[in-house]
Short mmCIF file of N, CA and C in Angstrom, two decimals:
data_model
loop_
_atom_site.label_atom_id
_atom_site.label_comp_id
_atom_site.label_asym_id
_atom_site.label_seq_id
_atom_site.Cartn_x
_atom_site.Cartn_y
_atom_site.Cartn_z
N UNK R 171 -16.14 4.60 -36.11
CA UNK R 171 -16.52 5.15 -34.81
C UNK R 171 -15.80 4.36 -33.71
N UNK R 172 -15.19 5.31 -32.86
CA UNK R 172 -14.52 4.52 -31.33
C UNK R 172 -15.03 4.17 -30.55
N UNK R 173 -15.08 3.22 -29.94
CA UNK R 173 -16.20 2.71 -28.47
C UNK R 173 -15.12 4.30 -27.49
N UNK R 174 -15.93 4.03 -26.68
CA UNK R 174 -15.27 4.91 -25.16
C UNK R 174 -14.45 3.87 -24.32
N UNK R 175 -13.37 4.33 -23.86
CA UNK R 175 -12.73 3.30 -23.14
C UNK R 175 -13.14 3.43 -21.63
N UNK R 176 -13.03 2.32 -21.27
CA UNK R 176 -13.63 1.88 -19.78
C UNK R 176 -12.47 2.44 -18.80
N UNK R 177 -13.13 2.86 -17.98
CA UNK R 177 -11.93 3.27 -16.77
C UNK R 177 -12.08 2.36 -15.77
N UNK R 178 -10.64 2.39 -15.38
CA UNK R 178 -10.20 1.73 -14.77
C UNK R 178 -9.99 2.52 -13.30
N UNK R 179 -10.39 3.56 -12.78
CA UNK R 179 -10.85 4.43 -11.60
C UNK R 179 -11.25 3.47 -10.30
N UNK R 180 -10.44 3.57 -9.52
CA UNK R 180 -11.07 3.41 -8.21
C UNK R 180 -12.04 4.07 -7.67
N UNK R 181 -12.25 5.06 -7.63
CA UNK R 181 -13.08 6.27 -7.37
C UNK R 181 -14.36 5.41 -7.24
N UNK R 182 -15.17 5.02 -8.25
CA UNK R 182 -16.49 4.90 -8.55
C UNK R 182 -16.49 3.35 -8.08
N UNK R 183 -15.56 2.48 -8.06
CA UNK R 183 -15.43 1.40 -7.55
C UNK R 183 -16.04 1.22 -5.39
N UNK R 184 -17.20 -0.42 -5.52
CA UNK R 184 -17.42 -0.28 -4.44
C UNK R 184 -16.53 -1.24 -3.75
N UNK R 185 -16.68 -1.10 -2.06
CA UNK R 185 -15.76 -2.09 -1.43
C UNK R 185 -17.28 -2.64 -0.32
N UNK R 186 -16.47 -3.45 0.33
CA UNK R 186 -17.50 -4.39 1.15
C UNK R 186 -17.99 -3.91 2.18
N UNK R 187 -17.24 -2.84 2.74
CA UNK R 187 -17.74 -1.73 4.22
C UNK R 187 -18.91 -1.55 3.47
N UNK R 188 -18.77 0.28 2.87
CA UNK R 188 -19.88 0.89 2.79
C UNK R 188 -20.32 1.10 1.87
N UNK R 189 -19.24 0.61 -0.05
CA UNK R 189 -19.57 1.18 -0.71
C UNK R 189 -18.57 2.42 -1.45
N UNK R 190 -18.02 2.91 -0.44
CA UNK R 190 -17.55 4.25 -0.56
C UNK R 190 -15.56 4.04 -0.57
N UNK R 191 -14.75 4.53 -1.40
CA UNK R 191 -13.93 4.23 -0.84
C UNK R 191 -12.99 5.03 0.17
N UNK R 192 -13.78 6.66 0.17
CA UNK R 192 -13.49 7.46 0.97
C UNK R 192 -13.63 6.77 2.45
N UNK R 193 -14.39 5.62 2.62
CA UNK R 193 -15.22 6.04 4.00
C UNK R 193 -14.02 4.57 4.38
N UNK R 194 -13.77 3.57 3.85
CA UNK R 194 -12.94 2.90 3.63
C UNK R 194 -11.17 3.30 4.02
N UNK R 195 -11.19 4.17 3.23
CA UNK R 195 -9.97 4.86 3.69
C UNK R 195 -9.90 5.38 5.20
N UNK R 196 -10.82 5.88 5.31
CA UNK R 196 -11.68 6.66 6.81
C UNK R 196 -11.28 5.40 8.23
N UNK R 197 -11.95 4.18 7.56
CA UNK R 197 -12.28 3.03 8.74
C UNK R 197 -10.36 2.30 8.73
N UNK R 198 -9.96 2.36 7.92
CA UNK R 198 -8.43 1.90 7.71
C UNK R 198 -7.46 2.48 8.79
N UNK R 199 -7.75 4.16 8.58
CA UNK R 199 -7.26 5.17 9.73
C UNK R 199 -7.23 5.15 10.93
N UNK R 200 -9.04 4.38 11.12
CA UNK R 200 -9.21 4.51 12.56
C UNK R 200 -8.57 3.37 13.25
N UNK R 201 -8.75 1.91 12.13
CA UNK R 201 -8.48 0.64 12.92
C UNK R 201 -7.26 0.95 12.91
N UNK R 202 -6.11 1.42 12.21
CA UNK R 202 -4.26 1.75 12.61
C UNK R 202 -3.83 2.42 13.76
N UNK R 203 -5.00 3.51 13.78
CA UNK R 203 -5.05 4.59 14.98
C UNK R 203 -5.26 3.80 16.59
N UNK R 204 -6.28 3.02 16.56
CA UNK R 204 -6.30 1.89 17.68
C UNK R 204 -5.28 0.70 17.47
N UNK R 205 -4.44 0.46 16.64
CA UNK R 205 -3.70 -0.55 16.48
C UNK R 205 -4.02 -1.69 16.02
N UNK R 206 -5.01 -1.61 15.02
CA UNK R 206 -5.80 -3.69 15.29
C UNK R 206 -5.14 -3.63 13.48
N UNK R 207 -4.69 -3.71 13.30
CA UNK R 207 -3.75 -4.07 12.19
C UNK R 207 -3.83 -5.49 11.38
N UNK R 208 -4.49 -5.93 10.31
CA UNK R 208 -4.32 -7.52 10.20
C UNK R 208 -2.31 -8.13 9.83
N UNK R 209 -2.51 -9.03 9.98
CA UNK R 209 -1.17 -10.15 9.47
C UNK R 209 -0.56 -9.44 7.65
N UNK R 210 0.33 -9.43 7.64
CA UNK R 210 1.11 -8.97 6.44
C UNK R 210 0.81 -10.13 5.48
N UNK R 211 0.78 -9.93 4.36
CA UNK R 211 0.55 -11.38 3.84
C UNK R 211 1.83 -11.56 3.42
N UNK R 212 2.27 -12.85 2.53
CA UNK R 212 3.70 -13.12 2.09
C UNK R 212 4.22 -11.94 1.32
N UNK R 213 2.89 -11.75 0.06
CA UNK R 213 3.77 -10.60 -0.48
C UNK R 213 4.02 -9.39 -0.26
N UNK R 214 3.49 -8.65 1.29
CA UNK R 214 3.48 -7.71 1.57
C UNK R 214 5.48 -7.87 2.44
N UNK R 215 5.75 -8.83 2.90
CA UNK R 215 6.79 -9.25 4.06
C UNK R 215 7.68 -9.06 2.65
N UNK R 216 7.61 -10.01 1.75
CA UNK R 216 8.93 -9.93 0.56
C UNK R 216 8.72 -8.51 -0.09
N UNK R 217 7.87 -7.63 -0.21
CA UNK R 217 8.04 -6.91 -0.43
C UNK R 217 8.65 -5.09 -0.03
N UNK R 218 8.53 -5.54 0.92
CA UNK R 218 9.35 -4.67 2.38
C UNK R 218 10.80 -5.02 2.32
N UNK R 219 10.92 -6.80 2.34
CA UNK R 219 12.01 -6.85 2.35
C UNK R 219 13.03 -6.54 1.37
N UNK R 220 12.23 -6.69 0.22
CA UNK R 220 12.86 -5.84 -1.00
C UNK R 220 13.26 -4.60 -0.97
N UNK R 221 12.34 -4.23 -0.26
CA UNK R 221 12.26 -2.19 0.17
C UNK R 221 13.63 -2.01 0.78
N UNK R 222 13.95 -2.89 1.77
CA UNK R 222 15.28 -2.87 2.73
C UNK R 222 16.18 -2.48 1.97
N UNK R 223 16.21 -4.02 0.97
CA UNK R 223 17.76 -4.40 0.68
C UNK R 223 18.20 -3.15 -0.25
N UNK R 224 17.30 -2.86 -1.07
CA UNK R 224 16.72 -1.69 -2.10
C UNK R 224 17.54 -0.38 -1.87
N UNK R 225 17.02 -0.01 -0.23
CA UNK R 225 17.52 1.19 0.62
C UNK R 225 18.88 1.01 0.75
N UNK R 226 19.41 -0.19 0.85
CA UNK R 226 20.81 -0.61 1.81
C UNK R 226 21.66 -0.24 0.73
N UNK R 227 21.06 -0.78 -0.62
CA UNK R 227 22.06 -0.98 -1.41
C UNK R 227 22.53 0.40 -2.37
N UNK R 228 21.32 1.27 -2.12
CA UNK R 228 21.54 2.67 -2.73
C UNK R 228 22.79 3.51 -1.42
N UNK R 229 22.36 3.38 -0.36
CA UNK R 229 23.43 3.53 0.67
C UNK R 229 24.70 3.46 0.85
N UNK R 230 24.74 2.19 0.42
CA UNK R 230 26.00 1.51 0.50
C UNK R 230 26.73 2.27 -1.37
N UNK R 231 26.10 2.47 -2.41
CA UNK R 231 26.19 3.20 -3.31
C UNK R 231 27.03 5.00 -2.88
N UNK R 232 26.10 5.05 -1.98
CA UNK R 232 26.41 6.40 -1.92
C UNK R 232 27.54 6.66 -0.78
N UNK R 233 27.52 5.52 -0.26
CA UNK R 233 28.79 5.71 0.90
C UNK R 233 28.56 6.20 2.42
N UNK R 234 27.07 6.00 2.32
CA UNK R 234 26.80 6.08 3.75
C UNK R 234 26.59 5.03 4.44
N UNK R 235 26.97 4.94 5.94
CA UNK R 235 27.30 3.73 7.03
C UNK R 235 26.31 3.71 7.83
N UNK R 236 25.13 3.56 7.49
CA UNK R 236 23.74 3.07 8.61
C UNK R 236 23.95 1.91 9.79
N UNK R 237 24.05 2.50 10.88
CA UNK R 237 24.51 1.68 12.20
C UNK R 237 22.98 0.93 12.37
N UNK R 238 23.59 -0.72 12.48
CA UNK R 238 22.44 -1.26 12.62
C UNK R 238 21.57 -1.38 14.26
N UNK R 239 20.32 -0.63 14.25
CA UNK R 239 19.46 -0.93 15.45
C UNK R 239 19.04 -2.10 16.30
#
C-alpha cells in the first residue's frame, strides 16, 4: 500500500497577514500601487543582474544594438 504524497501547494499554505494567500497577493498590489516597496535583498539585486547580462547576451547573439539609457 502507498502513503499519499504530501503537497507541496501554496494554495492551502498560511502567511502572517491574514492567513490567506489571495488576500496577501491583494495587500502586495496595494503597497506597489502606493509605492512603499521594501529593500531588494542581495539575492534579489544578483539576480536581476543576471537577468541583464542574460538579455544582453542573447542580443548581442542575435545582432541587435540596444542604445544604452
Amino acid at each position: 500500500m502507498s502513503r499519499s504524497k504530501k503537497s507541496r501547494s501554496l494554495k492551502g499554505k498560511a502567511n502572517i497577514r491574514t492567513g490567506k494567500k489571495e488576500d496577501f497577493k491583494k495587500w502586495r498590489e496595494e503597497q506597489s500601487a502606493l509605492g512603499i516597496v521594501g529593500p531588494k535583498s542581495a539575492a534579489h539585486k544578483k539576480k536581476d543582474k543576471k537577468r541583464k547580462e542574460q538579455a544582453a547576451k542573447k542580443l548581442a547573439r542575435m545582432g541587435v544594438k540596444k542604445a544604452d539609457s
